[in-house]
Amino acid sequence: MSRLRTALRAAASATVLAGAVLTAPQAVAVEQPTASAAAANVCGSGYTLRKAIPLPLGTEPSERLATLFSYENGGKGCVILDNNVGRAQYMYVQVCKVGGTACDPDSGNFSEYAGPVYVSSFACAPVTAKMGSSSGNLYINYKSSYVFPCG
């Protein structure tokens, strides 16, 4: 297992509790400082974990198929869709500025993660995450009006 995969799994485990999304990234930094820093490095230096969302929604953390990570750095946002299946799957992740403009997508067959994708102003940034055996056979089709806090 790669170091990045190990770091992402550790960050997800520290951030996700009984299917709930924790929005207190300080807890992750305290519990798993090395894992949090390594996972954030996928986005680049200086990014801080903001959310980890187990997908599909409502899935127990140990049974999740993917984890959507969002990071922030000085008003900029970064999103990664982590593949928790363990084999290559079709994956798609996209983040946009509020209003659905200036979108940054990434898609393809990935065994580890899709992304990183970036948004220059993270507040209220809409996000889309998809995963399946192919683009026409999805078992995750997640859309949210925002992955980062508004306001």
Tab-separated table of N, CA and C in Angstrom:
chain	number	residue	atom	x	y	z
A	1	MET	N	0.855	-1.167	0.000
A	1	MET	CA	0.000	0.000	0.000
A	1	MET	C	0.900	1.230	0.000
A	2	SER	N	0.612	2.182	-0.844
A	2	SER	CA	1.458	3.369	-0.928
A	2	SER	C	1.335	4.218	0.333
A	3	ARG	N	2.314	5.081	0.535
A	3	ARG	CA	2.277	5.978	1.688
A	3	ARG	C	1.082	6.917	1.610
A	4	LEU	N	0.769	7.381	0.391
A	4	LEU	CA	-0.371	8.274	0.225
A	4	LEU	C	-1.657	7.559	0.597
A	5	ARG	N	-1.837	6.329	0.119
A	5	ARG	CA	-3.041	5.551	0.436
A	5	ARG	C	-3.157	5.379	1.947
A	6	THR	N	-2.048	5.041	2.610
A	6	THR	CA	-2.050	4.880	4.062
A	6	THR	C	-2.420	6.190	4.742
A	7	ALA	N	-1.873	7.293	4.273
A	7	ALA	CA	-2.166	8.598	4.870
A	7	ALA	C	-3.624	8.977	4.679
A	8	LEU	N	-4.162	8.747	3.481
A	8	LEU	CA	-5.569	9.078	3.229
A	8	LEU	C	-6.487	8.228	4.091
A	9	ARG	N	-6.207	6.944	4.204
A	9	ARG	CA	-7.035	6.075	5.051
A	9	ARG	C	-6.969	6.505	6.520
A	10	ALA	N	-5.773	6.850	6.987
A	10	ALA	CA	-5.637	7.288	8.375
A	10	ALA	C	-6.383	8.594	8.603
A	11	ALA	N	-6.289	9.516	7.661
A	11	ALA	CA	-7.008	10.784	7.792
A	11	ALA	C	-8.508	10.549	7.776
A	12	ALA	N	-8.982	9.648	6.911
A	12	ALA	CA	-10.416	9.346	6.846
A	12	ALA	C	-10.885	8.702	8.140
A	13	SER	N	-10.124	7.780	8.671
A	13	SER	CA	-10.507	7.110	9.911
A	13	SER	C	-10.560	8.087	11.066
A	14	ALA	N	-9.648	9.015	11.097
A	14	ALA	CA	-9.620	9.989	12.182
A	14	ALA	C	-10.721	11.024	12.035
A	15	THR	N	-11.204	11.247	10.807
A	15	THR	CA	-12.166	12.307	10.558
A	15	THR	C	-13.593	11.804	10.554
A	16	VAL	N	-13.807	10.535	10.237
A	16	VAL	CA	-15.148	10.005	10.081
A	16	VAL	C	-15.474	9.114	11.277
A	17	LEU	N	-16.601	9.371	11.925
A	17	LEU	CA	-16.998	8.619	13.103
A	17	LEU	C	-18.444	8.201	12.949
A	18	ALA	N	-18.689	6.907	12.863
A	18	ALA	CA	-20.043	6.353	12.764
A	18	ALA	C	-20.841	6.987	11.641
A	19	GLY	N	-20.203	7.244	10.501
A	19	GLY	CA	-20.904	7.773	9.340
A	19	GLY	C	-21.138	9.264	9.383
A	20	ALA	N	-20.733	9.940	10.444
A	20	ALA	CA	-20.944	11.379	10.550
A	20	ALA	C	-19.748	12.111	9.980
A	21	VAL	N	-20.002	13.291	9.460
A	21	VAL	CA	-18.923	14.122	8.961
A	21	VAL	C	-18.534	15.086	10.075
A	22	LEU	N	-17.288	15.026	10.468
A	22	LEU	CA	-16.800	15.937	11.492
A	22	LEU	C	-16.194	17.143	10.806
A	23	THR	N	-16.523	18.314	11.277
A	23	THR	CA	-15.986	19.517	10.660
A	23	THR	C	-14.930	20.162	11.540
A	24	ALA	N	-14.403	19.447	12.507
A	24	ALA	CA	-13.353	19.964	13.378
A	24	ALA	C	-12.018	19.367	12.961
A	25	PRO	N	-11.339	19.994	12.017
A	25	PRO	CA	-10.085	19.434	11.533
A	25	PRO	C	-8.996	19.405	12.591
A	26	GLN	N	-9.131	20.212	13.640
A	26	GLN	CA	-8.137	20.197	14.692
A	26	GLN	C	-8.040	18.813	15.331
A	27	ALA	N	-9.165	18.096	15.409
A	27	ALA	CA	-9.158	16.748	15.979
A	27	ALA	C	-8.287	15.821	15.145
A	28	VAL	N	-8.339	15.970	13.842
A	28	VAL	CA	-7.520	15.148	12.954
A	28	VAL	C	-6.051	15.469	13.161
A	29	ALA	N	-5.732	16.744	13.230
A	29	ALA	CA	-4.339	17.148	13.395
A	29	ALA	C	-3.753	16.622	14.694
A	30	VAL	N	-4.554	16.609	15.750
A	30	VAL	CA	-4.087	16.121	17.043
A	30	VAL	C	-3.910	14.610	17.025
A	31	GLU	N	-4.906	13.881	16.463
A	31	GLU	CA	-4.880	12.421	16.477
A	31	GLU	C	-3.921	11.826	15.453
A	32	GLN	N	-3.844	12.410	14.272
A	32	GLN	CA	-3.046	11.852	13.185
A	32	GLN	C	-2.255	12.956	12.474
A	33	PRO	N	-1.327	13.612	13.124
A	33	PRO	CA	-0.646	14.745	12.487
A	33	PRO	C	0.120	14.361	11.228
A	34	THR	N	0.808	13.234	11.226
A	34	THR	CA	1.583	12.824	10.058
A	34	THR	C	0.667	12.460	8.899
A	35	ALA	N	-0.396	11.702	9.173
A	35	ALA	CA	-1.335	11.302	8.120
A	35	ALA	C	-2.043	12.504	7.530
A	36	SER	N	-2.476	13.435	8.358
A	36	SER	CA	-3.167	14.628	7.879
A	36	SER	C	-2.265	15.457	6.983
A	37	ALA	N	-1.033	15.623	7.392
A	37	ALA	CA	-0.089	16.410	6.601
A	37	ALA	C	0.218	15.729	5.272
A	38	ALA	N	0.412	14.416	5.283
A	38	ALA	CA	0.726	13.690	4.046
A	38	ALA	C	-0.432	13.744	3.069
A	39	ALA	N	-1.657	13.563	3.543
A	39	ALA	CA	-2.825	13.611	2.668
A	39	ALA	C	-3.005	15.006	2.096
A	40	ALA	N	-2.797	16.030	2.892
A	40	ALA	CA	-2.927	17.406	2.421
A	40	ALA	C	-1.881	17.736	1.372
A	41	ASN	N	-0.726	17.074	1.412
A	41	ASN	CA	0.328	17.328	0.446
A	41	ASN	C	-0.067	16.953	-0.972
A	42	VAL	N	-1.100	16.140	-1.136
A	42	VAL	CA	-1.597	15.832	-2.480
A	42	VAL	C	-2.044	17.131	-3.137
A	43	CYS	N	-2.626	18.039	-2.368
A	43	CYS	CA	-3.077	19.331	-2.876
A	43	CYS	C	-1.928	20.314	-3.033
A	44	GLY	N	-0.874	20.138	-2.273
A	44	GLY	CA	0.239	21.072	-2.252
A	44	GLY	C	0.492	21.497	-0.822
A	45	SER	N	1.547	22.220	-0.605
A	45	SER	CA	1.883	22.603	0.763
A	45	SER	C	0.916	23.651	1.293
A	46	GLY	N	0.672	23.586	2.591
A	46	GLY	CA	-0.133	24.591	3.265
A	46	GLY	C	-1.624	24.324	3.320
A	47	TYR	N	-2.097	23.218	2.787
A	47	TYR	CA	-3.535	22.918	2.814
A	47	TYR	C	-3.920	22.246	4.121
A	48	THR	N	-5.103	22.608	4.637
A	48	THR	CA	-5.627	22.090	5.892
A	48	THR	C	-6.919	21.332	5.621
A	49	LEU	N	-7.056	20.155	6.201
A	49	LEU	CA	-8.253	19.341	6.042
A	49	LEU	C	-9.464	20.066	6.610
A	50	ARG	N	-10.559	20.134	5.832
A	50	ARG	CA	-11.806	20.755	6.275
A	50	ARG	C	-12.918	19.735	6.472
A	51	LYS	N	-13.014	18.739	5.580
A	51	LYS	CA	-14.069	17.728	5.678
A	51	LYS	C	-13.588	16.420	5.084
A	52	ALA	N	-14.165	15.330	5.590
A	52	ALA	CA	-14.004	14.006	5.001
A	52	ALA	C	-15.398	13.390	4.997
A	53	ILE	N	-15.927	13.127	3.816
A	53	ILE	CA	-17.296	12.639	3.678
A	53	ILE	C	-17.255	11.195	3.172
A	54	PRO	N	-17.724	10.225	3.983
A	54	PRO	CA	-17.765	8.832	3.517
A	54	PRO	C	-18.884	8.670	2.487
A	55	LEU	N	-18.577	7.989	1.405
A	55	LEU	CA	-19.560	7.784	0.332
A	55	LEU	C	-19.711	6.304	0.045
A	56	PRO	N	-20.924	5.850	-0.293
A	56	PRO	CA	-22.163	6.604	-0.360
A	56	PRO	C	-22.564	7.132	1.008
A	57	LEU	N	-23.322	8.242	1.008
A	57	LEU	CA	-23.781	8.839	2.257
A	57	LEU	C	-24.521	7.817	3.095
A	58	GLY	N	-24.318	7.884	4.400
A	58	GLY	CA	-24.991	6.972	5.313
A	58	GLY	C	-24.276	5.654	5.509
A	59	THR	N	-23.167	5.462	4.823
A	59	THR	CA	-22.387	4.229	4.924
A	59	THR	C	-21.549	4.244	6.195
A	60	GLU	N	-21.489	3.114	6.863
A	60	GLU	CA	-20.583	2.989	8.002
A	60	GLU	C	-19.157	3.236	7.498
A	61	PRO	N	-18.331	3.933	8.271
A	61	PRO	CA	-16.970	4.242	7.821
A	61	PRO	C	-16.184	3.024	7.340
A	62	SER	N	-16.347	1.881	8.001
A	62	SER	CA	-15.589	0.691	7.596
A	62	SER	C	-16.097	0.094	6.286
A	63	GLU	N	-17.278	0.493	5.844
A	63	GLU	CA	-17.869	-0.047	4.616
A	63	GLU	C	-17.926	0.959	3.474
A	64	ARG	N	-17.357	2.131	3.662
A	64	ARG	CA	-17.430	3.151	2.615
A	64	ARG	C	-16.676	2.692	1.367
A	65	LEU	N	-17.130	3.169	0.238
A	65	LEU	CA	-16.501	2.839	-1.041
A	65	LEU	C	-15.550	3.944	-1.497
A	66	ALA	N	-15.802	5.156	-0.999
A	66	ALA	CA	-14.961	6.302	-1.335
A	66	ALA	C	-15.048	7.318	-0.202
A	67	THR	N	-14.086	8.210	-0.177
A	67	THR	CA	-14.099	9.312	0.781
A	67	THR	C	-13.779	10.589	0.023
A	68	LEU	N	-14.644	11.584	0.179
A	68	LEU	CA	-14.427	12.885	-0.436
A	68	LEU	C	-13.735	13.780	0.588
A	69	PHE	N	-12.512	14.200	0.284
A	69	PHE	CA	-11.736	15.066	1.164
A	69	PHE	C	-11.753	16.483	0.614
A	70	SER	N	-11.929	17.461	1.488
A	70	SER	CA	-11.793	18.866	1.085
A	70	SER	C	-10.755	19.537	1.980
A	71	TYR	N	-9.922	20.353	1.344
A	71	TYR	CA	-8.835	21.064	2.010
A	71	TYR	C	-8.911	22.545	1.668
A	72	GLU	N	-8.347	23.384	2.533
A	72	GLU	CA	-8.367	24.827	2.343
A	72	GLU	C	-6.986	25.393	2.590
A	73	ASN	N	-6.651	26.431	1.828
A	73	ASN	CA	-5.372	27.114	2.001
A	73	ASN	C	-5.547	28.578	1.622
A	74	GLY	N	-5.720	29.437	2.614
A	74	GLY	CA	-5.793	30.875	2.371
A	74	GLY	C	-6.884	31.289	1.410
A	75	GLY	N	-8.054	30.709	1.518
A	75	GLY	CA	-9.167	31.068	0.647
A	75	GLY	C	-9.279	30.214	-0.603
A	76	LYS	N	-8.293	29.367	-0.861
A	76	LYS	CA	-8.341	28.454	-1.999
A	76	LYS	C	-8.783	27.082	-1.506
A	77	GLY	N	-9.466	26.333	-2.359
A	77	GLY	CA	-9.935	25.008	-1.988
A	77	GLY	C	-9.363	23.927	-2.880
A	78	CYS	N	-9.292	22.716	-2.328
A	78	CYS	CA	-8.799	21.543	-3.047
A	78	CYS	C	-9.659	20.351	-2.624
A	79	VAL	N	-10.016	19.504	-3.590
A	79	VAL	CA	-10.854	18.341	-3.322
A	79	VAL	C	-10.210	17.104	-3.932
A	80	ILE	N	-10.303	15.988	-3.192
A	80	ILE	CA	-9.807	14.685	-3.636
A	80	ILE	C	-10.892	13.657	-3.366
A	81	LEU	N	-11.130	12.755	-4.317
A	81	LEU	CA	-12.034	11.624	-4.110
A	81	LEU	C	-11.171	10.377	-3.972
A	82	ASP	N	-11.127	9.838	-2.763
A	82	ASP	CA	-10.290	8.680	-2.458
A	82	ASP	C	-11.039	7.392	-2.771
A	83	ASN	N	-10.395	6.478	-3.460
A	83	ASN	CA	-10.954	5.174	-3.808
A	83	ASN	C	-10.685	4.209	-2.660
A	84	ASN	N	-11.745	3.764	-1.972
A	84	ASN	CA	-11.595	2.825	-0.866
A	84	ASN	C	-11.911	1.391	-1.270
A	85	VAL	N	-12.129	1.139	-2.562
A	85	VAL	CA	-12.490	-0.190	-3.055
A	85	VAL	C	-11.264	-1.099	-3.154
A	86	GLY	N	-10.120	-0.524	-3.509
A	86	GLY	CA	-8.896	-1.316	-3.591
A	86	GLY	C	-8.542	-1.786	-4.986
A	87	ARG	N	-9.327	-1.381	-5.976
A	87	ARG	CA	-9.007	-1.689	-7.378
A	87	ARG	C	-9.477	-0.516	-8.232
A	88	ALA	N	-8.960	-0.421	-9.427
A	88	ALA	CA	-9.300	0.701	-10.305
A	88	ALA	C	-10.802	0.740	-10.583
A	89	GLN	N	-11.340	1.945	-10.490
A	89	GLN	CA	-12.751	2.212	-10.754
A	89	GLN	C	-12.842	3.485	-11.578
A	90	TYR	N	-13.957	3.658	-12.302
A	90	TYR	CA	-14.215	4.938	-12.931
A	90	TYR	C	-14.496	5.935	-11.800
A	91	MET	N	-13.818	7.073	-11.844
A	91	MET	CA	-14.012	8.099	-10.819
A	91	MET	C	-14.088	9.469	-11.481
A	92	TYR	N	-14.907	10.325	-10.889
A	92	TYR	CA	-15.077	11.695	-11.376
A	92	TYR	C	-15.229	12.596	-10.162
A	93	VAL	N	-14.485	13.674	-10.123
A	93	VAL	CA	-14.642	14.672	-9.073
A	93	VAL	C	-14.532	16.048	-9.722
A	94	GLN	N	-15.388	16.955	-9.263
A	94	GLN	CA	-15.389	18.317	-9.804
A	94	GLN	C	-15.748	19.288	-8.690
A	95	VAL	N	-15.066	20.418	-8.659
A	95	VAL	CA	-15.408	21.507	-7.737
A	95	VAL	C	-15.479	22.784	-8.571
A	96	CYS	N	-16.433	23.656	-8.214
A	96	CYS	CA	-16.658	24.895	-8.957
A	96	CYS	C	-16.737	26.067	-7.996
A	97	LYS	N	-16.593	27.259	-8.537
A	97	LYS	CA	-16.881	28.451	-7.742
A	97	LYS	C	-18.383	28.497	-7.500
A	98	VAL	N	-18.802	29.261	-6.484
A	98	VAL	CA	-20.219	29.426	-6.205
A	98	VAL	C	-20.933	29.851	-7.490
A	99	GLY	N	-22.098	29.293	-7.723
A	99	GLY	CA	-22.839	29.562	-8.948
A	99	GLY	C	-22.499	28.598	-10.075
A	100	GLY	N	-21.587	27.670	-9.828
A	100	GLY	CA	-21.244	26.655	-10.821
A	100	GLY	C	-20.330	27.132	-11.928
A	101	THR	N	-19.562	28.197	-11.683
A	101	THR	CA	-18.637	28.703	-12.700
A	101	THR	C	-17.214	28.270	-12.377
A	102	ALA	N	-16.345	28.380	-13.362
A	102	ALA	CA	-14.916	28.077	-13.203
A	102	ALA	C	-14.699	26.715	-12.551
A	103	CYS	N	-15.243	25.676	-13.171
A	103	CYS	CA	-15.146	24.317	-12.621
A	103	CYS	C	-13.821	23.659	-12.982
A	104	ASP	N	-13.336	22.829	-12.067
A	104	ASP	CA	-12.124	22.043	-12.279
A	104	ASP	C	-12.483	20.575	-12.083
A	105	PRO	N	-12.578	19.771	-13.172
A	105	PRO	CA	-12.916	18.348	-13.056
A	105	PRO	C	-11.691	17.447	-13.237
A	106	ASP	N	-11.815	16.215	-12.760
A	106	ASP	CA	-10.848	15.156	-13.040
A	106	ASP	C	-11.629	13.859	-13.131
A	107	SER	N	-11.362	13.079	-14.168
A	107	SER	CA	-12.060	11.800	-14.310
A	107	SER	C	-11.164	10.787	-14.990
A	108	GLY	N	-11.515	9.521	-14.797
A	108	GLY	CA	-10.769	8.428	-15.395
A	108	GLY	C	-10.884	7.193	-14.528
A	109	ASN	N	-10.115	6.170	-14.843
A	109	ASN	CA	-10.060	4.958	-14.035
A	109	ASN	C	-8.857	5.076	-13.109
A	110	PHE	N	-9.151	5.107	-11.803
A	110	PHE	CA	-8.103	5.327	-10.806
A	110	PHE	C	-8.182	4.255	-9.721
A	111	SER	N	-7.025	3.802	-9.271
A	111	SER	CA	-7.000	2.831	-8.174
A	111	SER	C	-6.822	3.515	-6.825
A	112	GLU	N	-6.330	4.757	-6.797
A	112	GLU	CA	-6.121	5.448	-5.530
A	112	GLU	C	-7.063	6.625	-5.330
A	113	TYR	N	-7.029	7.620	-6.202
A	113	TYR	CA	-7.888	8.782	-6.015
A	113	TYR	C	-8.039	9.568	-7.309
A	114	ALA	N	-9.141	10.325	-7.393
A	114	ALA	CA	-9.354	11.300	-8.462
A	114	ALA	C	-9.060	12.669	-7.869
A	115	GLY	N	-8.472	13.529	-8.657
A	115	GLY	CA	-8.083	14.848	-8.192
A	115	GLY	C	-6.582	14.860	-7.983
A	116	PRO	N	-6.072	15.872	-7.399
A	116	PRO	CA	-6.798	16.962	-6.781
A	116	PRO	C	-7.394	17.910	-7.815
A	117	VAL	N	-8.529	18.513	-7.451
A	117	VAL	CA	-9.145	19.576	-8.231
A	117	VAL	C	-9.220	20.805	-7.330
A	118	TYR	N	-9.150	21.972	-7.947
A	118	TYR	CA	-8.992	23.202	-7.179
A	118	TYR	C	-10.074	24.227	-7.507
A	119	VAL	N	-10.343	25.091	-6.538
A	119	VAL	CA	-11.229	26.227	-6.723
A	119	VAL	C	-10.552	27.430	-6.067
A	120	SER	N	-10.571	28.560	-6.762
A	120	SER	CA	-9.838	29.728	-6.261
A	120	SER	C	-10.542	30.424	-5.108
A	121	SER	N	-11.828	30.235	-4.959
A	121	SER	CA	-12.579	30.803	-3.835
A	121	SER	C	-13.453	29.697	-3.280
A	122	PHE	N	-13.080	29.134	-2.127
A	122	PHE	CA	-13.706	27.905	-1.675
A	122	PHE	C	-15.071	28.072	-1.023
A	123	ALA	N	-15.446	29.251	-0.542
A	123	ALA	CA	-16.720	29.405	0.167
A	123	ALA	C	-17.885	29.007	-0.740
A	124	CYS	N	-18.716	28.111	-0.251
A	124	CYS	CA	-19.932	27.655	-0.949
A	124	CYS	C	-19.635	26.995	-2.302
A	125	ALA	N	-18.485	26.373	-2.444
A	125	ALA	CA	-18.110	25.749	-3.716
A	125	ALA	C	-18.883	24.453	-3.933
A	126	PRO	N	-19.676	24.353	-5.026
A	126	PRO	CA	-20.391	23.112	-5.312
A	126	PRO	C	-19.424	22.009	-5.754
A	127	VAL	N	-19.750	20.768	-5.366
A	127	VAL	CA	-18.881	19.641	-5.671
A	127	VAL	C	-19.708	18.473	-6.195
A	128	THR	N	-19.112	17.706	-7.104
A	128	THR	CA	-19.709	16.484	-7.633
A	128	THR	C	-18.681	15.371	-7.500
A	129	ALA	N	-19.122	14.203	-7.035
A	129	ALA	CA	-18.246	13.035	-6.920
A	129	ALA	C	-19.000	11.823	-7.443
A	130	LYS	N	-18.373	11.092	-8.370
A	130	LYS	CA	-18.992	9.899	-8.945
A	130	LYS	C	-17.980	8.766	-8.925
A	131	MET	N	-18.524	7.536	-8.798
A	131	MET	CA	-17.652	6.362	-8.823
A	131	MET	C	-18.482	5.160	-9.241
A	132	GLY	N	-17.885	4.287	-10.031
A	132	GLY	CA	-18.566	3.073	-10.463
A	132	GLY	C	-17.652	2.211	-11.303
A	133	SER	N	-18.210	1.119	-11.802
A	133	SER	CA	-17.410	0.246	-12.659
A	133	SER	C	-17.174	0.893	-14.026
A	134	SER	N	-18.049	1.846	-14.404
A	134	SER	CA	-17.892	2.633	-15.616
A	134	SER	C	-18.701	3.917	-15.449
A	135	SER	N	-18.555	4.859	-16.382
A	135	SER	CA	-19.301	6.118	-16.272
A	135	SER	C	-20.804	5.901	-16.404
A	136	GLY	N	-21.208	4.795	-17.011
A	136	GLY	CA	-22.628	4.475	-17.149
A	136	GLY	C	-23.163	3.556	-16.067
A	137	ASN	N	-22.290	3.081	-15.180
A	137	ASN	CA	-22.700	2.163	-14.118
A	137	ASN	C	-22.131	2.669	-12.785
A	138	LEU	N	-22.786	3.694	-12.223
A	138	LEU	CA	-22.300	4.359	-11.016
A	138	LEU	C	-22.942	3.783	-9.768
A	139	TYR	N	-22.182	3.637	-8.706
A	139	TYR	CA	-22.750	3.320	-7.406
A	139	TYR	C	-22.583	4.491	-6.443
A	140	ILE	N	-21.845	5.522	-6.861
A	140	ILE	CA	-21.788	6.786	-6.127
A	140	ILE	C	-22.059	7.890	-7.141
A	141	ASN	N	-23.047	8.734	-6.822
A	141	ASN	CA	-23.353	9.904	-7.635
A	141	ASN	C	-23.733	11.016	-6.655
A	142	TYR	N	-22.721	11.606	-6.055
A	142	TYR	CA	-22.896	12.582	-4.978
A	142	TYR	C	-22.768	13.996	-5.527
A	143	LYS	N	-23.722	14.844	-5.185
A	143	LYS	CA	-23.663	16.258	-5.532
A	143	LYS	C	-24.043	17.054	-4.299
A	144	SER	N	-23.318	18.128	-4.072
A	144	SER	CA	-23.620	19.001	-2.948
A	144	SER	C	-23.499	20.445	-3.401
A	145	SER	N	-24.350	21.288	-2.870
A	145	SER	CA	-24.281	22.707	-3.185
A	145	SER	C	-22.982	23.324	-2.696
A	146	TYR	N	-22.402	22.708	-1.683
A	146	TYR	CA	-21.106	23.192	-1.189
A	146	TYR	C	-20.404	22.101	-0.406
A	147	VAL	N	-19.081	22.065	-0.530
A	147	VAL	CA	-18.249	21.138	0.239
A	147	VAL	C	-17.437	21.911	1.270
A	148	PHE	N	-17.415	23.239	1.126
A	148	PHE	CA	-16.738	24.118	2.061
A	148	PHE	C	-17.794	24.989	2.744
A	149	PRO	N	-17.530	25.472	3.946
A	149	PRO	CA	-18.506	26.302	4.648
A	149	PRO	C	-18.844	27.580	3.876
A	150	CYS	N	-20.073	27.997	3.963
A	150	CYS	CA	-20.488	29.258	3.354
A	150	CYS	C	-20.341	30.383	4.369
A	151	GLY	N	-19.981	31.549	3.864
A	151	GLY	CA	-19.951	32.734	4.703
A	151	GLY	C	-18.736	32.963	5.502
